[in-house]
mmCIF file of N, CA, C and O in Angstrom:
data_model
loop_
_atom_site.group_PDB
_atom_site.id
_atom_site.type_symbol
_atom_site.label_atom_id
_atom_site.label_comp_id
_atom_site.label_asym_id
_atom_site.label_seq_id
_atom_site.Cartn_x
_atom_site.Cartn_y
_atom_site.Cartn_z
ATOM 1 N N UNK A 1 2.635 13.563 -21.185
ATOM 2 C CA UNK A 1 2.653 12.544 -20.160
ATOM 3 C C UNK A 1 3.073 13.172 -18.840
ATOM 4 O O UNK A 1 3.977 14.004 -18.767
ATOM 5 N N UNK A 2 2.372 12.733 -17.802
ATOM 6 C CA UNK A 2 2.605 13.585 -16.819
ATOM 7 C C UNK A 2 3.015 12.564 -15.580
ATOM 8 O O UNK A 2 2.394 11.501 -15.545
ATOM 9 N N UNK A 3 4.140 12.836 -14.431
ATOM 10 C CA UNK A 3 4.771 11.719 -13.686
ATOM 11 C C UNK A 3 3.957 12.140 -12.446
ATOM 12 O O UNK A 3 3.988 13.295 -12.022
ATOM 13 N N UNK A 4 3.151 11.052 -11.823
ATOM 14 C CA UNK A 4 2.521 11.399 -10.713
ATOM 15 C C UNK A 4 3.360 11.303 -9.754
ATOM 16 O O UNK A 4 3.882 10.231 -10.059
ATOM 17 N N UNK A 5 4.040 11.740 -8.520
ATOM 18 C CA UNK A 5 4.310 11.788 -7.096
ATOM 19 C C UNK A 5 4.308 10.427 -6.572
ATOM 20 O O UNK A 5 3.204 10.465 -6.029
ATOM 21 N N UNK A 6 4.724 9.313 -6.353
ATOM 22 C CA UNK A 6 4.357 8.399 -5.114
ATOM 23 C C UNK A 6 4.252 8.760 -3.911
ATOM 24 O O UNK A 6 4.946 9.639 -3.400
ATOM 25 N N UNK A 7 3.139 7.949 -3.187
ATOM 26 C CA UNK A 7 3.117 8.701 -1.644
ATOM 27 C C UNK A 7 4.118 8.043 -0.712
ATOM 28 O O UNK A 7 4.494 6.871 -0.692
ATOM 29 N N UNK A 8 4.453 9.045 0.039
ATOM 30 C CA UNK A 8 5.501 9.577 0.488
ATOM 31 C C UNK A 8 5.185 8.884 2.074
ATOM 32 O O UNK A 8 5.059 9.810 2.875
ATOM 33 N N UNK A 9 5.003 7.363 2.823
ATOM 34 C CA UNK A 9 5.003 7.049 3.845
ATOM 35 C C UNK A 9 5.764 6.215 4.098
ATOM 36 O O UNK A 9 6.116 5.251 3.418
ATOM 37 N N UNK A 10 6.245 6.718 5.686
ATOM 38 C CA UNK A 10 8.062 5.927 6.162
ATOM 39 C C UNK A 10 6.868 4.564 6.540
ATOM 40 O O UNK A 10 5.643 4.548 6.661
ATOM 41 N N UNK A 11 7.982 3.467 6.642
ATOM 42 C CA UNK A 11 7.651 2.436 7.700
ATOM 43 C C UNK A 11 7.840 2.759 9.232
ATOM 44 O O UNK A 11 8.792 3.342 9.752
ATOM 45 N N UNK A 12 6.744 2.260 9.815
ATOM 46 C CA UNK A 12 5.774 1.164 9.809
ATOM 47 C C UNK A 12 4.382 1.628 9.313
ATOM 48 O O UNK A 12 3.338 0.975 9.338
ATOM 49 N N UNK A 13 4.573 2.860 8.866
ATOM 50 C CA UNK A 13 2.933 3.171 8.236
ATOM 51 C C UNK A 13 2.464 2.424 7.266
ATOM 52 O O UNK A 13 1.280 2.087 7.284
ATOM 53 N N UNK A 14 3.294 2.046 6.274
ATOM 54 C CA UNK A 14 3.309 1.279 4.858
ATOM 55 C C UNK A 14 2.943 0.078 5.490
ATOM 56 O O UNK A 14 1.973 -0.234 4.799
ATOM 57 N N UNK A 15 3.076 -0.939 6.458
ATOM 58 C CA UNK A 15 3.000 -2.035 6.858
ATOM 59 C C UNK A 15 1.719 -2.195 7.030
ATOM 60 O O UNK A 15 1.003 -3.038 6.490
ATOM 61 N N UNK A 16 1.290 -1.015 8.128
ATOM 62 C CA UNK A 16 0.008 -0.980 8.432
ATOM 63 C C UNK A 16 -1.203 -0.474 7.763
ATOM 64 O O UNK A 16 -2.411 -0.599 7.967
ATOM 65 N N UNK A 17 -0.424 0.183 6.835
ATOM 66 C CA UNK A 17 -1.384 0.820 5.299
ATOM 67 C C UNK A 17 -1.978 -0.687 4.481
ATOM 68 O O UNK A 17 -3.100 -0.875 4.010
ATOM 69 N N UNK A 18 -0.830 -1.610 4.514
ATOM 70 C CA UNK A 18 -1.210 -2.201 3.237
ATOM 71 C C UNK A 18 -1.967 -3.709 4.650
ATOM 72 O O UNK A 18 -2.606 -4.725 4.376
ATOM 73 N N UNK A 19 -1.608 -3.301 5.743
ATOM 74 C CA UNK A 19 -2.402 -4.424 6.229
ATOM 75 C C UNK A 19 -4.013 -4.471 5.905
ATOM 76 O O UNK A 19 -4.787 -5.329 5.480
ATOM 77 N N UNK A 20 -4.132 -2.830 6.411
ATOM 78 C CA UNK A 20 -5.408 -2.715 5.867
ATOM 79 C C UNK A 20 -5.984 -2.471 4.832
ATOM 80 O O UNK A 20 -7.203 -2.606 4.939
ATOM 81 N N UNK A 21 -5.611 -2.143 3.787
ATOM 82 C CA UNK A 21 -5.891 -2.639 2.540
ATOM 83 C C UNK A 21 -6.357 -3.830 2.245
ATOM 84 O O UNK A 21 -7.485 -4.123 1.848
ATOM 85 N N UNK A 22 -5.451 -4.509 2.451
ATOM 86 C CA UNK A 22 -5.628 -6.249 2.582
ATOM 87 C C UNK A 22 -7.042 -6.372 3.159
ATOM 88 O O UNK A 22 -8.039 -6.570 2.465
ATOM 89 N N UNK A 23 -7.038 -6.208 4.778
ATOM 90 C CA UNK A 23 -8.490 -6.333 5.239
ATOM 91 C C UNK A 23 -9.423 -5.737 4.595
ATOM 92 O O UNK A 23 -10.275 -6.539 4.211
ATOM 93 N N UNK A 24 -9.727 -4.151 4.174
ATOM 94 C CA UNK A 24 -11.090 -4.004 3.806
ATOM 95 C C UNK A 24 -11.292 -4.718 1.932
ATOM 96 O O UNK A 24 -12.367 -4.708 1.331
ATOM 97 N N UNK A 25 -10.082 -5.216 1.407
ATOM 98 C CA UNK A 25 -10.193 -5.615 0.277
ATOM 99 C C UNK A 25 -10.476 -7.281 -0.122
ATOM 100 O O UNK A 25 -10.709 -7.865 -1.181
ATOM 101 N N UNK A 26 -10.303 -7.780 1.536
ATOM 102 C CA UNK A 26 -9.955 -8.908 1.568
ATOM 103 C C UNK A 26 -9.177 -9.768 0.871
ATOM 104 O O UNK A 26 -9.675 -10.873 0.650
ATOM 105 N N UNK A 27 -8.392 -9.613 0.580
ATOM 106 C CA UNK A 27 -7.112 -10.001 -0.439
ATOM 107 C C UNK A 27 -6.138 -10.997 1.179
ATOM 108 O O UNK A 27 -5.801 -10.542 2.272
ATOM 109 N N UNK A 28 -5.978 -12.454 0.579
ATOM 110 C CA UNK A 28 -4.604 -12.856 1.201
ATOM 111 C C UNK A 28 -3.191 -12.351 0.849
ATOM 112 O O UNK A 28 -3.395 -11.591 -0.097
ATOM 113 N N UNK A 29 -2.480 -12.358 0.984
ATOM 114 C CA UNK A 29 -0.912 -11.760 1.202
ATOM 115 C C UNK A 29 -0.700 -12.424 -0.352
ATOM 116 O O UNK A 29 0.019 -11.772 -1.109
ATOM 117 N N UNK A 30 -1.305 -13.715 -0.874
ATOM 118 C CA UNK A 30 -0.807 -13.783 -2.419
ATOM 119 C C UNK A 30 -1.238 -13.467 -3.325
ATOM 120 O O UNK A 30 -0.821 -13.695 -4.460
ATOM 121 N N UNK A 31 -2.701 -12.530 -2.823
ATOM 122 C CA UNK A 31 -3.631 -12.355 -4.110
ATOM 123 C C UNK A 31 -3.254 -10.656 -4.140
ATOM 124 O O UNK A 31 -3.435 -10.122 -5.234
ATOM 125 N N UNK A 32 -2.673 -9.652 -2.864
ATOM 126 C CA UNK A 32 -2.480 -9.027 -2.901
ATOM 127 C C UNK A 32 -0.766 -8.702 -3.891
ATOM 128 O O UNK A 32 -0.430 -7.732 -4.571
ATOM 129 N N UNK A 33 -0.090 -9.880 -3.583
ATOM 130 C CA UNK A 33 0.880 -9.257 -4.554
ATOM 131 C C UNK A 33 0.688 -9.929 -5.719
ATOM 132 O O UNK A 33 1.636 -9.772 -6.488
ATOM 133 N N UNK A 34 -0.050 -10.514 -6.076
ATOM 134 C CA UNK A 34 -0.146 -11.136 -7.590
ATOM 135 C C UNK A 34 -0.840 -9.642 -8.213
ATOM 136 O O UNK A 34 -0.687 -9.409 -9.413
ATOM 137 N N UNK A 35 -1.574 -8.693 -7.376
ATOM 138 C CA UNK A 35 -2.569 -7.516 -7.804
ATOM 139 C C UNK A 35 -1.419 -6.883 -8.195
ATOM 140 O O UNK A 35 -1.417 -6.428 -9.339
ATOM 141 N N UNK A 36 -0.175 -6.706 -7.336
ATOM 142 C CA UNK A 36 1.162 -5.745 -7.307
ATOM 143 C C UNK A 36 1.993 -6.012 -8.752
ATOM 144 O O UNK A 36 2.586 -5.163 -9.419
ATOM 145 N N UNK A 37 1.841 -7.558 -9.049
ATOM 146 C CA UNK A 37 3.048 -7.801 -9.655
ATOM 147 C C UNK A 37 4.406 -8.359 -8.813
ATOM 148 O O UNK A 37 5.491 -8.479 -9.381
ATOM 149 N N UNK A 38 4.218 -8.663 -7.477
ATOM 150 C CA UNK A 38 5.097 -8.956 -7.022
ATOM 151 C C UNK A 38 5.108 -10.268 -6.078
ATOM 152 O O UNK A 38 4.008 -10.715 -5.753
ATOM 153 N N UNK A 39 6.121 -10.830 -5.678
ATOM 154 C CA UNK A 39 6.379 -11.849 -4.903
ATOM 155 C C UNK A 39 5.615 -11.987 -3.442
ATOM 156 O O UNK A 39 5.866 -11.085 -2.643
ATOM 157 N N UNK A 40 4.651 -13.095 -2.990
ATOM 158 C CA UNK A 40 3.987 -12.667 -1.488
ATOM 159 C C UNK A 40 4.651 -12.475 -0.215
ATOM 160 O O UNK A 40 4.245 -12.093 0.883
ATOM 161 N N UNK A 41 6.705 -13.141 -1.012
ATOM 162 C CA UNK A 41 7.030 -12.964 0.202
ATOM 163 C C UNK A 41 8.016 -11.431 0.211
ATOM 164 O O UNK A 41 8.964 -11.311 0.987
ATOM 165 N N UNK A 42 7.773 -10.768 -0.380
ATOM 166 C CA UNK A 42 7.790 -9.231 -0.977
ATOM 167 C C UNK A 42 6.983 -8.553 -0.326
ATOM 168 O O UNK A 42 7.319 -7.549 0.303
ATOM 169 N N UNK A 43 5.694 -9.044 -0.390
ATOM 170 C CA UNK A 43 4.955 -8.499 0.209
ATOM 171 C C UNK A 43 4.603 -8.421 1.743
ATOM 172 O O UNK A 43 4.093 -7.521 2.410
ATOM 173 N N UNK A 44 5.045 -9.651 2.060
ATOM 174 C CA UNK A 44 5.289 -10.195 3.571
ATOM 175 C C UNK A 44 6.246 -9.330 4.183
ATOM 176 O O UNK A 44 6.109 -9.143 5.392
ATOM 177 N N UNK A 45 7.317 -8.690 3.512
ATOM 178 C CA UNK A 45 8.401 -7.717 3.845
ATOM 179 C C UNK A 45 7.634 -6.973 4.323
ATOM 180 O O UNK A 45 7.272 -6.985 5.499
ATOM 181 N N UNK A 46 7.253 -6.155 3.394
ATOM 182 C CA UNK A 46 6.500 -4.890 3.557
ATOM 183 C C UNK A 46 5.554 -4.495 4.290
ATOM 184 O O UNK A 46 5.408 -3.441 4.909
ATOM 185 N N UNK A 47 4.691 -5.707 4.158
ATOM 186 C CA UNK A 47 3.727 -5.454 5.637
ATOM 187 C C UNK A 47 4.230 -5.859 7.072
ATOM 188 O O UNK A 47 3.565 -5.351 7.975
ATOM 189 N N UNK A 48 5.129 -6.562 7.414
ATOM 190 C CA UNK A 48 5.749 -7.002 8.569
ATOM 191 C C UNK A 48 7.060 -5.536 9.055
ATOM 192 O O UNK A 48 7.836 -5.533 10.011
ATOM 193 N N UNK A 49 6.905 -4.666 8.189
ATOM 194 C CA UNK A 49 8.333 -3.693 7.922
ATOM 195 C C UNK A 49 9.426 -3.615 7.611
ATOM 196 O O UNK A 49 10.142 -2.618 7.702
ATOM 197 N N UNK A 50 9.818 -5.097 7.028
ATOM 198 C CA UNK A 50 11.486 -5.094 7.092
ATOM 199 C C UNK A 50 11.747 -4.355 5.941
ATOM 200 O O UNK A 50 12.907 -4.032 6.196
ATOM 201 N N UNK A 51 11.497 -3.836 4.819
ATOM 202 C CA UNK A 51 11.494 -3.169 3.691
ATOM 203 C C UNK A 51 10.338 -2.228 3.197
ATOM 204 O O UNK A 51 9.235 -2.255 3.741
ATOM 205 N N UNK A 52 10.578 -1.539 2.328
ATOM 206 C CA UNK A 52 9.563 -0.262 1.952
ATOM 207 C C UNK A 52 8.796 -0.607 0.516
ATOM 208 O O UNK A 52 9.786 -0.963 -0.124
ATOM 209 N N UNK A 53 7.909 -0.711 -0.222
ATOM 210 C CA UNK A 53 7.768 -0.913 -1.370
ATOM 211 C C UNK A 53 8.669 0.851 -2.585
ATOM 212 O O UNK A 53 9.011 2.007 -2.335
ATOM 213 N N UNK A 54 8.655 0.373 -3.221
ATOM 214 C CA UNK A 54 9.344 1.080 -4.334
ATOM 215 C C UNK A 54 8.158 1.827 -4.923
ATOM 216 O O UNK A 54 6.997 1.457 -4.755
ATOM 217 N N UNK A 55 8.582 3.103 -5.756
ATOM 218 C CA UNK A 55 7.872 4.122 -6.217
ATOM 219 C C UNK A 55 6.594 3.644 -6.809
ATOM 220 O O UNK A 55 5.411 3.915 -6.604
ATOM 221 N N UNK A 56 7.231 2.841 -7.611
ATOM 222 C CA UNK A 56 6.038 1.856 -8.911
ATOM 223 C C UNK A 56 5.277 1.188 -8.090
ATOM 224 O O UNK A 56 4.095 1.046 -8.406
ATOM 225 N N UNK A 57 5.706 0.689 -6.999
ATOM 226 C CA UNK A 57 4.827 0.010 -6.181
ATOM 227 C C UNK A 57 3.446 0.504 -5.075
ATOM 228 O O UNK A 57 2.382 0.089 -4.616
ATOM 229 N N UNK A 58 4.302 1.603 -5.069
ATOM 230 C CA UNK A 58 3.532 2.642 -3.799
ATOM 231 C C UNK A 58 2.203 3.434 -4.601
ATOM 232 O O UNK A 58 1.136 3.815 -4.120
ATOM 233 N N UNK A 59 2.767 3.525 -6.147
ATOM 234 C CA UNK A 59 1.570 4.179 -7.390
ATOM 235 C C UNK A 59 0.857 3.439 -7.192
ATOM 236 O O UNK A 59 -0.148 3.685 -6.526
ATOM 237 N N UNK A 60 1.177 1.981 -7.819
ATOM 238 C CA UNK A 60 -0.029 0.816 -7.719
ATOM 239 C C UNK A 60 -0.854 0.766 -6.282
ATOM 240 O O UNK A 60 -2.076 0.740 -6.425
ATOM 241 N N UNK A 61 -0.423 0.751 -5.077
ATOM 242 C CA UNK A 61 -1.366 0.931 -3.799
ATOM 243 C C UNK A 61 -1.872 2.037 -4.082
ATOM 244 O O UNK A 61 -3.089 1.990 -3.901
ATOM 245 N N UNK A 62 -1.409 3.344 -4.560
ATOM 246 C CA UNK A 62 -2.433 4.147 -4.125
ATOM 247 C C UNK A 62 -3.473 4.289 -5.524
ATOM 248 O O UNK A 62 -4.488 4.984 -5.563
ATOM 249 N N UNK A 63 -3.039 3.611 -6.420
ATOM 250 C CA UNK A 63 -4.473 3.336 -7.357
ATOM 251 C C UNK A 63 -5.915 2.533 -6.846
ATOM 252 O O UNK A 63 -7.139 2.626 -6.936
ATOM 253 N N UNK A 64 -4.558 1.457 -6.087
ATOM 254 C CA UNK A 64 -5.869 0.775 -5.551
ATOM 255 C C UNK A 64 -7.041 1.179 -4.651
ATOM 256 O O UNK A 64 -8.239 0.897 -4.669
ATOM 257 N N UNK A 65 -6.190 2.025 -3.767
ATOM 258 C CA UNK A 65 -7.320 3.046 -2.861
ATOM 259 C C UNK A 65 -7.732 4.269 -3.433
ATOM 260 O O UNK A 65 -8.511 5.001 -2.823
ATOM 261 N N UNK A 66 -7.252 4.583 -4.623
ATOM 262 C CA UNK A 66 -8.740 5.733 -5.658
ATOM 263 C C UNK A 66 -9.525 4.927 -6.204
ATOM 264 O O UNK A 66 -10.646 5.350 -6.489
ATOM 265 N N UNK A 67 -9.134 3.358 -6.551
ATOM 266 C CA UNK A 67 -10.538 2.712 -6.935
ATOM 267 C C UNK A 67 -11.526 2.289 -6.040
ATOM 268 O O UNK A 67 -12.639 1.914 -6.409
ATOM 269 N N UNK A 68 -11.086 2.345 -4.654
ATOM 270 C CA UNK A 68 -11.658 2.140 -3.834
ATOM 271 C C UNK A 68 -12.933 3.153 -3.345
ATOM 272 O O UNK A 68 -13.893 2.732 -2.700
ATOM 273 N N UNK A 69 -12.719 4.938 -3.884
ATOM 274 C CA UNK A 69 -13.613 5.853 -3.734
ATOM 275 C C UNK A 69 -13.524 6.242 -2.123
ATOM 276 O O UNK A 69 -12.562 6.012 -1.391
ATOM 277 N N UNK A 70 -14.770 6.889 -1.753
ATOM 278 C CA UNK A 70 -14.527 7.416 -0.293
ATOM 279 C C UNK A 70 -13.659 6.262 0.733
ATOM 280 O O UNK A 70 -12.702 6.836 1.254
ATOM 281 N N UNK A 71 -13.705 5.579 0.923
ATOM 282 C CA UNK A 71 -13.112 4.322 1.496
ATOM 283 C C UNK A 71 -11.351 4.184 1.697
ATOM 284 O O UNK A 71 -10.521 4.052 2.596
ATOM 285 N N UNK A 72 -11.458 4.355 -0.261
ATOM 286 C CA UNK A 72 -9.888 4.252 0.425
ATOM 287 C C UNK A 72 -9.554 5.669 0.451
ATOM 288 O O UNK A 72 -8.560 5.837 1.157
ATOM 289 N N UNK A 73 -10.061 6.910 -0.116
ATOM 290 C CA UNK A 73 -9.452 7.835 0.363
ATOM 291 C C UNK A 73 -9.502 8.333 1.810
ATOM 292 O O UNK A 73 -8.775 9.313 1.971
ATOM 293 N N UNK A 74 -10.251 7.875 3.069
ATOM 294 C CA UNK A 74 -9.992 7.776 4.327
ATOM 295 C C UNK A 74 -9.126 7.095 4.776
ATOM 296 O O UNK A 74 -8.606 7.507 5.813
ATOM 297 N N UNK A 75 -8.651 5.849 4.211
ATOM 298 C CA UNK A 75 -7.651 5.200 4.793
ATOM 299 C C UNK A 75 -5.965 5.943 4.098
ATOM 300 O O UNK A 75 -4.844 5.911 4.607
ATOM 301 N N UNK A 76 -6.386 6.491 2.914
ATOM 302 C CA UNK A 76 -5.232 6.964 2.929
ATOM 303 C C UNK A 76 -4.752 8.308 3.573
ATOM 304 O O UNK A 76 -3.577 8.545 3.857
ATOM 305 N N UNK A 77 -5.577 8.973 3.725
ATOM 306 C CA UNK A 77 -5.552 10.269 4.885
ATOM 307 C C UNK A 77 -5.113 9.775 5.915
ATOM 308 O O UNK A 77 -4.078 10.300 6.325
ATOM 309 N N UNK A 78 -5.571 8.838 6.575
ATOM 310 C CA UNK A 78 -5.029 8.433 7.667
ATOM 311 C C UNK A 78 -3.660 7.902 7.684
ATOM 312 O O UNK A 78 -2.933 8.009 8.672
ATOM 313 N N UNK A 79 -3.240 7.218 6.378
ATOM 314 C CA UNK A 79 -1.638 7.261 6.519
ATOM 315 C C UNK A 79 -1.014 8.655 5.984
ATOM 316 O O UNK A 79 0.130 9.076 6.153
ATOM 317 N N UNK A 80 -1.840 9.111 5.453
ATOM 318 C CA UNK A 80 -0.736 10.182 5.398
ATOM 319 C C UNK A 80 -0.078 11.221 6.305
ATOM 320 O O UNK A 80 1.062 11.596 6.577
ATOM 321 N N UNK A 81 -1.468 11.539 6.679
ATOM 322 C CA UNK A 81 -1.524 12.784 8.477
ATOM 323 C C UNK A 81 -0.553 11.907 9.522
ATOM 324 O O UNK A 81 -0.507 12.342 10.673
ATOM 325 N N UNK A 82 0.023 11.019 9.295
ATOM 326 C CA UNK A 82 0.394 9.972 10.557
ATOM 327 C C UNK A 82 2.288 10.637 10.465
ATOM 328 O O UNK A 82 3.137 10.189 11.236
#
């Protein structure tokens, strides 16, 4: 079993990472954390900045943008280089 890395972005990148997520996935703020496992107003944190998502959490986003294919791996380059 092997422990993957979570990615490693401060706020406000995470805010603006998962805003857009949201947009090209079109997900509202409750369908996006019902995807997470988590509360929308959890999620409302996180994209507004007042808090960071957690390791487990940050895996699950960035699954979502390898299922996404070329797409989300541009958007995640772009948070990462930032």
């Amino acid at each position: 079993m092997t422990i993957k890395k979570p990615l490693l972005i401060k706020q406000p990148e995470v805010g603006k990472l998962i805003r857009e997520l949201r947009g090209i996935t079109g997900l509202t703020q409750e369908q996006f954390a019902a995807s997470l496992g988590i509360t929308s107003s959890t999620g409302n944190c996180w994209e507004k900045g007042y808090t960071k998502p957690e390791s487990l959490a940050m895996q699950k986003i960035q699954g979502m943008l390898k299922e996404m294919g070329e797409l989300g791996q541009k958007v995640l380059v772009k948070y990462l280089s930032n």
